């Protein structure tokens, strides 16, 4: 995937209906047409999705402006010509049948708000089916799941153009033969909504600081004197900003190794002093912290028996976001997974941004074995961690790799898993291992270890060895 993305501008605006036919540049979007738009209650968490059906394109509209003459695509190409739309920050393409693969290239270009310049053509990752619930699972068979590309973060835009170019069958020239495209192709333009952190920061007062101390006291109550002592130490060593965030439920503060062990012993009923191999709990930004609208997802949770392995992914959403925009990126992915792809919740159990911040993903409890939809065939007894970005040709930041080590040392340690070891999982079905196959995998594996895919990108995959070593060291091994 090309990593060029127009510069992002932070917060987006709520969207409304949009014209399905091309509008002249600078014209206001027409709200009279049939393109579907879902918008949130403005009194609640904002955000919306514009869903525009694709249609066959004329030859001239599929020719890149810098392409030589005579390279126009046929009418088999589908898409949308340039048009004005309501603001969005993340884009993807979906289709009706999740079991049908899109054989071809999906390319988009966008125009940033306040600009008359269009970006270069950017690729959407079409091989996205491997990020999904397992075959035969209730989530997969819900009837709501659609085929989808990976979403792409483009920043704050109000203009879009898209083309879907089908592949040629093996041994054929694309000018004379093309593979059929899936039915029901639609462009999804996602506005992640306003960042709740900005509004809450303006309303911070002394009550938040006091609430943080009360929350820690409540957590310590009834959990044993050793745990209470550890929590008090954590409280005394925390800065004011962290306590305010913790008091509002936005952040789980970091704990030392001793504090983490004490809490684990108290909650699991383990004898004090047993010295479990578990890393210190890192700071985790909760779903409330990144602004997840809990009304979007299914109310119930799905769990497996254990967490025996961690699969590392890249989100393939591009790298041109700032760390302050990461919550918006995550809200966009969440809305795309649920409203556009038809999943019960965001697929990943955790996410990590380029600055090493760790985020809670799928709901159900960060300490529990929540079943995700991240590694087709291996969502049972595993967790999925997505590094926000694309790392096929770009190196992942050291902070992100360190965050993987910290997160896995803690979470795998809760279930007695050794990050530098191997484990056995049973495949739920996929393109690499048949359903029911017992597969020996690294406890920290890349997505490509369980499925034939480029994910998590060659550059990130090469860093997993050092992440395993660091994770095991943090566990005290």
XYZ file of C-alpha atoms in Angstrom:
477
model
C 0.000 0.000 0.000
C 1.315 3.452 -0.819
C 1.812 5.382 2.375
C 1.183 8.881 0.964
C -1.747 10.500 2.712
C -2.841 14.092 2.737
C -2.038 15.883 5.949
C -4.651 15.371 8.639
C -6.301 18.213 10.515
C -7.575 16.680 13.767
C -11.304 16.828 14.460
C -13.960 16.262 11.799
C -17.523 17.485 11.462
C -20.760 15.496 11.507
C -21.930 14.333 8.079
C -25.289 14.433 6.330
C -26.758 13.090 3.118
C -24.600 13.362 0.032
C -25.152 13.649 -3.699
C -24.618 10.369 -5.604
C -23.819 12.172 -8.868
C -20.760 14.306 -9.455
C -20.945 17.859 -8.153
C -18.806 20.704 -9.450
C -15.787 21.561 -7.326
C -16.713 23.954 -4.555
C -20.436 23.218 -4.773
C -22.334 22.344 -1.611
C -23.253 18.661 -1.342
C -26.826 17.991 -2.445
C -28.942 16.401 0.306
C -31.780 15.263 -1.912
C -30.365 11.994 -3.209
C -30.362 8.311 -2.300
C -26.917 7.810 -0.808
C -27.349 6.484 2.712
C -25.882 8.372 5.653
C -26.075 7.303 9.268
C -25.526 10.058 11.806
C -25.235 10.003 15.572
C -27.482 11.927 17.941
C -25.730 15.314 18.150
C -26.466 15.397 21.878
C -24.406 12.237 22.334
C -21.084 11.045 20.897
C -20.811 12.499 17.413
C -19.767 10.695 14.252
C -21.369 9.418 11.072
C -20.936 7.279 7.964
C -21.717 8.253 4.386
C -22.358 5.172 2.218
C -22.276 5.760 -1.546
C -23.002 3.041 -4.155
C -20.354 2.607 -6.858
C -21.223 2.372 -10.539
C -19.424 1.673 -13.846
C -17.066 4.445 -14.878
C -16.533 5.770 -18.404
C -13.107 5.132 -19.887
C -11.776 8.650 -19.464
C -12.588 8.840 -15.765
C -10.327 5.908 -14.929
C -7.201 7.350 -16.529
C -4.697 8.877 -14.137
C -3.899 12.487 -14.942
C -0.246 11.564 -15.437
C -0.868 8.333 -17.365
C 0.054 8.049 -21.046
C -2.711 8.147 -23.615
C -4.376 4.886 -24.540
C -4.347 3.472 -20.983
C -8.004 4.093 -20.158
C -9.788 1.316 -18.277
C -12.922 -0.410 -19.580
C -16.443 0.008 -18.284
C -15.833 -2.984 -15.983
C -14.088 -0.506 -13.684
C -16.419 0.833 -10.980
C -16.181 3.898 -8.818
C -17.154 7.517 -8.328
C -15.933 10.579 -10.159
C -14.670 13.563 -8.189
C -17.316 15.049 -5.955
C -17.900 17.234 -2.938
C -19.104 15.450 0.185
C -19.588 16.241 3.819
C -16.465 16.027 6.005
C -14.874 12.622 6.633
C -11.499 11.329 7.801
C -11.450 7.603 7.029
C -12.447 5.781 3.843
C -13.086 2.168 2.821
C -15.047 0.078 0.324
C -17.515 -2.673 1.259
C -19.657 -5.178 -0.679
C -22.564 -7.511 0.011
C -21.047 -10.985 0.418
C -18.233 -11.416 2.963
C -17.319 -14.764 1.369
C -16.559 -13.143 -2.004
C -13.062 -11.775 -2.517
C -12.391 -8.577 -4.397
C -9.856 -9.426 -7.119
C -8.545 -6.061 -8.130
C -7.193 -2.716 -6.973
C -9.101 -0.071 -5.034
C -7.704 3.435 -5.368
C -8.933 6.687 -3.848
C -7.893 10.281 -3.829
C -9.178 12.964 -1.551
C -9.214 16.724 -1.076
C -8.452 18.256 2.301
C -10.934 20.762 3.683
C -9.984 24.314 2.758
C -7.849 23.190 -0.167
C -8.372 22.895 -3.917
C -5.567 20.323 -4.288
C -6.235 16.605 -4.611
C -4.009 13.906 -3.197
C -2.254 11.332 -5.329
C -4.055 8.042 -5.879
C -3.813 5.926 -2.725
C -4.330 2.166 -2.472
C -6.808 0.526 -0.110
C -5.731 -2.903 1.093
C -8.200 -5.313 -0.540
C -7.032 -8.479 1.227
C -8.861 -7.772 4.449
C -11.012 -10.888 4.928
C -8.370 -12.401 7.213
C -9.229 -9.729 9.792
C -12.568 -11.211 10.765
C -14.484 -13.548 13.037
C -13.875 -17.279 12.576
C -16.025 -19.274 10.123
C -19.053 -20.779 11.856
C -18.955 -18.349 14.783
C -22.056 -16.449 15.834
C -20.472 -13.160 14.807
C -19.552 -14.421 11.353
C -22.985 -15.984 10.802
C -24.935 -12.994 12.111
C -26.110 -12.014 8.620
C -24.729 -8.491 9.009
C -21.120 -9.118 7.961
C -19.989 -7.647 4.631
C -16.876 -7.929 2.547
C -14.595 -4.966 3.062
C -11.238 -3.436 2.286
C -9.018 -2.183 5.082
C -9.939 1.401 5.975
C -7.557 4.247 5.167
C -7.045 7.351 7.317
C -6.934 10.443 5.096
C -7.433 13.300 7.539
C -10.119 15.951 7.417
C -11.466 15.916 3.829
C -14.569 16.983 1.936
C -13.809 15.720 -1.574
C -13.355 12.163 -2.859
C -12.829 10.115 -6.015
C -12.578 6.314 -6.160
C -11.997 3.574 -8.745
C -12.115 -0.210 -8.393
C -10.094 -1.878 -11.152
C -10.681 -5.641 -11.585
C -7.800 -8.017 -12.189
C -7.357 -10.062 -15.329
C -7.569 -13.874 -15.083
C -4.198 -15.618 -15.110
C -2.711 -15.620 -18.594
C -5.075 -12.960 -19.903
C -4.633 -9.320 -20.843
C -6.723 -6.986 -18.679
C -7.764 -5.129 -21.825
C -9.623 -8.216 -23.059
C -10.703 -10.064 -19.898
C -11.405 -9.168 -16.276
C -12.524 -11.030 -13.181
C -15.976 -10.012 -11.939
C -16.171 -7.569 -9.068
C -18.312 -8.320 -5.981
C -21.900 -7.136 -6.023
C -23.066 -4.175 -3.991
C -19.825 -2.180 -3.956
C -20.154 0.913 -1.773
C -17.778 3.646 -0.687
C -17.823 4.275 3.062
C -16.777 7.728 4.282
C -16.396 7.792 8.051
C -16.456 10.837 10.281
C -15.106 9.629 13.655
C -16.745 12.521 15.476
C -15.360 14.989 17.967
C -12.677 14.000 20.425
C -14.252 13.858 23.895
C -10.857 14.569 25.446
C -11.010 18.178 24.259
C -14.357 18.957 25.834
C -13.572 17.100 29.056
C -10.202 18.841 29.441
C -11.974 22.170 29.530
C -14.214 20.966 32.370
C -11.520 19.594 34.693
C -11.873 20.692 38.310
C -10.839 19.701 41.839
C -13.645 17.159 41.972
C -11.919 15.059 39.300
C -8.724 14.948 41.345
C -10.605 13.853 44.448
C -12.616 11.311 42.436
C -9.405 9.661 41.314
C -8.334 9.051 44.894
C -11.787 7.683 45.726
C -11.639 5.303 42.756
C -8.317 3.873 43.913
C -9.691 3.488 47.422
C -12.722 1.614 46.115
C -10.496 -0.712 44.087
C -8.405 -1.502 47.127
C -11.382 -2.145 49.386
C -11.797 -5.791 50.326
C -8.821 -6.919 48.239
C -6.317 -7.529 51.018
C -3.901 -5.251 52.788
C -0.998 -5.927 50.386
C -3.053 -4.840 47.386
C -4.323 -1.784 49.254
C -0.754 -0.800 50.106
C 0.322 -1.189 46.474
C -2.551 0.951 45.223
C -1.808 3.652 47.749
C 1.794 3.699 46.571
C 0.588 4.029 42.997
C -1.671 6.902 44.036
C 1.150 8.749 45.784
C 3.496 8.328 42.817
C 1.033 9.527 40.170
C 0.891 13.004 38.757
C -2.192 15.178 38.856
C -3.069 14.778 35.166
C -2.933 10.976 35.360
C -5.132 10.942 38.433
C -7.704 13.192 36.827
C -7.844 10.929 33.779
C -8.073 7.816 35.964
C -10.801 9.403 38.050
C -12.911 9.872 34.944
C -12.305 6.288 33.821
C -10.274 7.325 30.793
C -6.999 5.669 31.758
C -5.858 2.605 33.669
C -2.638 3.880 35.285
C 0.573 1.883 35.116
C 1.482 -0.364 38.037
C 4.908 -1.594 39.042
C 5.713 -5.291 38.802
C 5.198 -5.709 42.554
C 1.880 -3.872 42.419
C 0.750 -5.924 39.441
C 1.698 -9.184 41.170
C -0.121 -8.112 44.339
C -3.268 -7.263 42.421
C -3.118 -10.520 40.447
C -2.674 -12.546 43.630
C -5.618 -10.826 45.300
C -7.964 -11.119 42.346
C -7.011 -14.701 41.486
C -6.777 -15.932 45.066
C -3.143 -16.950 44.602
C -0.996 -17.337 47.708
C 1.080 -14.173 48.387
C 4.713 -14.440 47.406
C 4.156 -17.031 44.664
C 6.100 -14.824 42.227
C 4.078 -15.278 39.042
C 5.786 -14.502 35.740
C 3.882 -11.357 34.902
C 5.047 -7.995 33.627
C 4.019 -4.674 35.158
C 0.704 -3.378 33.903
C 1.322 -0.568 31.398
C -0.813 2.535 31.176
C -3.887 1.684 29.095
C -6.231 4.243 27.557
C -9.718 2.848 28.017
C -12.566 2.838 25.511
C -13.962 5.855 27.347
C -10.555 7.485 26.955
C -10.564 7.256 23.147
C -14.246 8.098 22.912
C -15.896 4.810 21.903
C -19.644 5.206 21.441
C -20.892 2.156 23.341
C -24.268 2.352 21.595
C -22.673 1.212 18.336
C -21.529 -2.250 19.448
C -23.497 -5.295 20.548
C -24.336 -5.223 24.238
C -23.170 -8.763 25.012
C -19.581 -10.002 25.179
C -17.919 -13.141 23.841
C -15.138 -14.892 25.762
C -12.781 -17.806 25.227
C -11.108 -19.959 27.888
C -7.641 -18.441 27.864
C -5.140 -16.154 26.141
C -2.389 -18.464 24.928
C -1.050 -16.267 22.122
C -0.933 -12.700 20.864
C -1.231 -11.940 17.136
C 0.391 -8.698 16.030
C -1.195 -6.687 13.201
C -0.824 -3.383 11.463
C -4.055 -1.517 10.806
C -3.005 -0.670 7.194
C -4.589 2.751 7.693
C -1.422 4.671 6.762
C 1.175 6.499 8.834
C 0.342 10.182 8.345
C -1.516 10.662 11.610
C -0.312 12.438 14.735
C -0.447 10.749 18.112
C -3.030 13.286 19.244
C -5.200 12.064 16.349
C -4.839 8.374 17.288
C -8.124 8.339 19.278
C -9.893 9.703 16.179
C -8.260 7.018 14.016
C -9.437 4.396 16.481
C -12.981 5.774 16.560
C -12.977 5.689 12.761
C -11.819 2.058 12.642
C -14.393 1.126 15.308
C -17.247 2.728 13.372
C -16.031 1.144 10.118
C -15.809 -2.325 11.682
C -19.312 -2.096 13.183
C -21.406 0.069 10.854
C -19.700 -0.671 7.527
C -18.300 -4.218 7.927
C -21.113 -5.467 10.182
C -19.004 -6.777 13.095
C -20.183 -6.825 16.695
C -17.409 -4.445 17.858
C -13.959 -3.302 16.814
C -12.016 -6.415 15.822
C -8.767 -5.895 17.765
C -8.410 -6.487 21.504
C -5.829 -3.718 21.820
C -4.264 -1.013 19.674
C -0.905 0.753 19.869
C -0.060 4.087 18.242
C 3.272 5.323 16.866
C 4.116 7.018 20.184
C 3.675 3.792 22.135
C 0.303 4.616 23.697
C -1.780 1.509 24.399
C -5.558 1.465 23.878
C -8.273 -0.926 24.986
C -9.957 -2.404 21.916
C -12.907 -4.791 21.899
C -15.091 -4.384 24.991
C -15.430 -6.999 27.694
C -12.591 -6.302 30.125
C -8.871 -5.772 29.555
C -7.922 -8.590 31.948
C -10.314 -11.123 30.412
C -10.070 -13.513 27.459
C -12.304 -11.477 25.143
C -12.832 -13.109 21.759
C -11.887 -10.722 18.988
C -12.194 -10.692 15.199
C -8.610 -10.118 14.144
C -7.005 -13.351 12.885
C -9.375 -15.472 10.820
C -9.194 -19.035 12.150
C -7.328 -18.169 15.355
C -9.590 -15.888 17.371
C -10.046 -18.534 20.086
C -7.625 -18.428 23.046
C -5.731 -15.489 21.550
C -5.692 -11.709 21.479
C -5.081 -9.296 18.629
C -2.901 -6.189 18.918
C -2.985 -3.698 16.057
C -0.252 -1.122 15.607
C -1.897 1.884 13.971
C -0.112 2.385 10.662
C 1.234 0.584 7.605
C 4.585 -1.184 7.930
C 5.114 -2.942 4.627
C 7.974 -0.629 3.640
C 8.137 1.695 6.670
C 9.838 0.771 9.936
C 7.617 0.756 13.024
C 8.673 3.278 15.678
C 10.669 1.813 18.578
C 8.025 3.158 20.961
C 5.374 0.994 19.304
C 7.524 -2.157 19.482
C 8.279 -1.443 23.151
C 4.567 -1.040 23.815
C 3.914 -4.479 22.289
C 6.487 -5.948 24.692
C 4.959 -4.199 27.716
C 1.386 -5.125 26.839
C 2.133 -8.780 26.093
C 4.325 -9.185 29.203
C 1.364 -8.134 31.319
C -1.617 -9.650 29.510
C 0.014 -12.974 28.593
C 1.363 -13.162 32.129
C -2.181 -13.049 33.495
C -2.730 -16.385 31.744
C 0.672 -17.934 32.463
C 1.969 -17.643 28.893
C 5.687 -17.285 28.181
C 6.265 -14.665 25.429
C 9.460 -16.354 24.232
C 7.895 -19.806 23.984
C 5.555 -21.603 21.602
C 1.999 -22.796 22.025
C -0.592 -24.893 20.187
C -3.823 -23.454 18.809
C -6.576 -25.199 16.874
C -7.447 -23.571 13.549
C -11.009 -22.468 13.027
C -10.445 -22.515 9.261
C -8.523 -20.297 6.864
C -6.365 -20.230 3.756
C -3.261 -21.585 5.499
C -4.579 -24.199 7.948
C -7.727 -26.291 7.588
C -10.351 -26.210 10.307
C -9.420 -28.474 13.206
C -5.671 -28.452 12.468
C -3.472 -28.207 15.562
C -0.873 -25.527 14.831
C 2.322 -24.818 16.756
C 2.875 -21.053 16.896
C 5.021 -18.530 18.699
C 3.221 -17.130 21.723
C 3.817 -13.726 20.117
C 3.066 -14.278 16.435
C 2.498 -12.093 13.431
C -0.834 -12.262 11.651
C 0.901 -13.928 8.692
C 1.852 -16.897 10.897
C -1.790 -17.951 11.042
C -2.985 -16.751 7.648
C -1.393 -16.158 4.239
C -1.244 -12.364 4.354
C 1.264 -9.516 4.341
C 0.012 -8.323 7.730
C 1.587 -7.026 9.980
C 3.881 -5.750 7.249
C 7.400 -7.016 6.617
C 9.103 -4.282 8.651
C 6.964 -4.827 11.769
C 7.148 -8.607 11.455
C 10.957 -8.425 11.603
C 10.727 -6.679 14.991
C 8.728 -9.414 16.716
C 11.846 -11.312 17.824
C 13.046 -8.370 19.898
C 9.516 -7.862 21.244
C 9.453 -11.472 22.466
C 12.800 -11.077 24.226
C 11.804 -7.812 25.900
C 8.391 -9.167 26.903
C 9.914 -12.243 28.566
C 12.447 -10.042 30.384
C 9.634 -7.848 31.737
C 7.971 -11.004 33.081
C 11.172 -11.789 35.000
C 12.167 -14.772 32.883
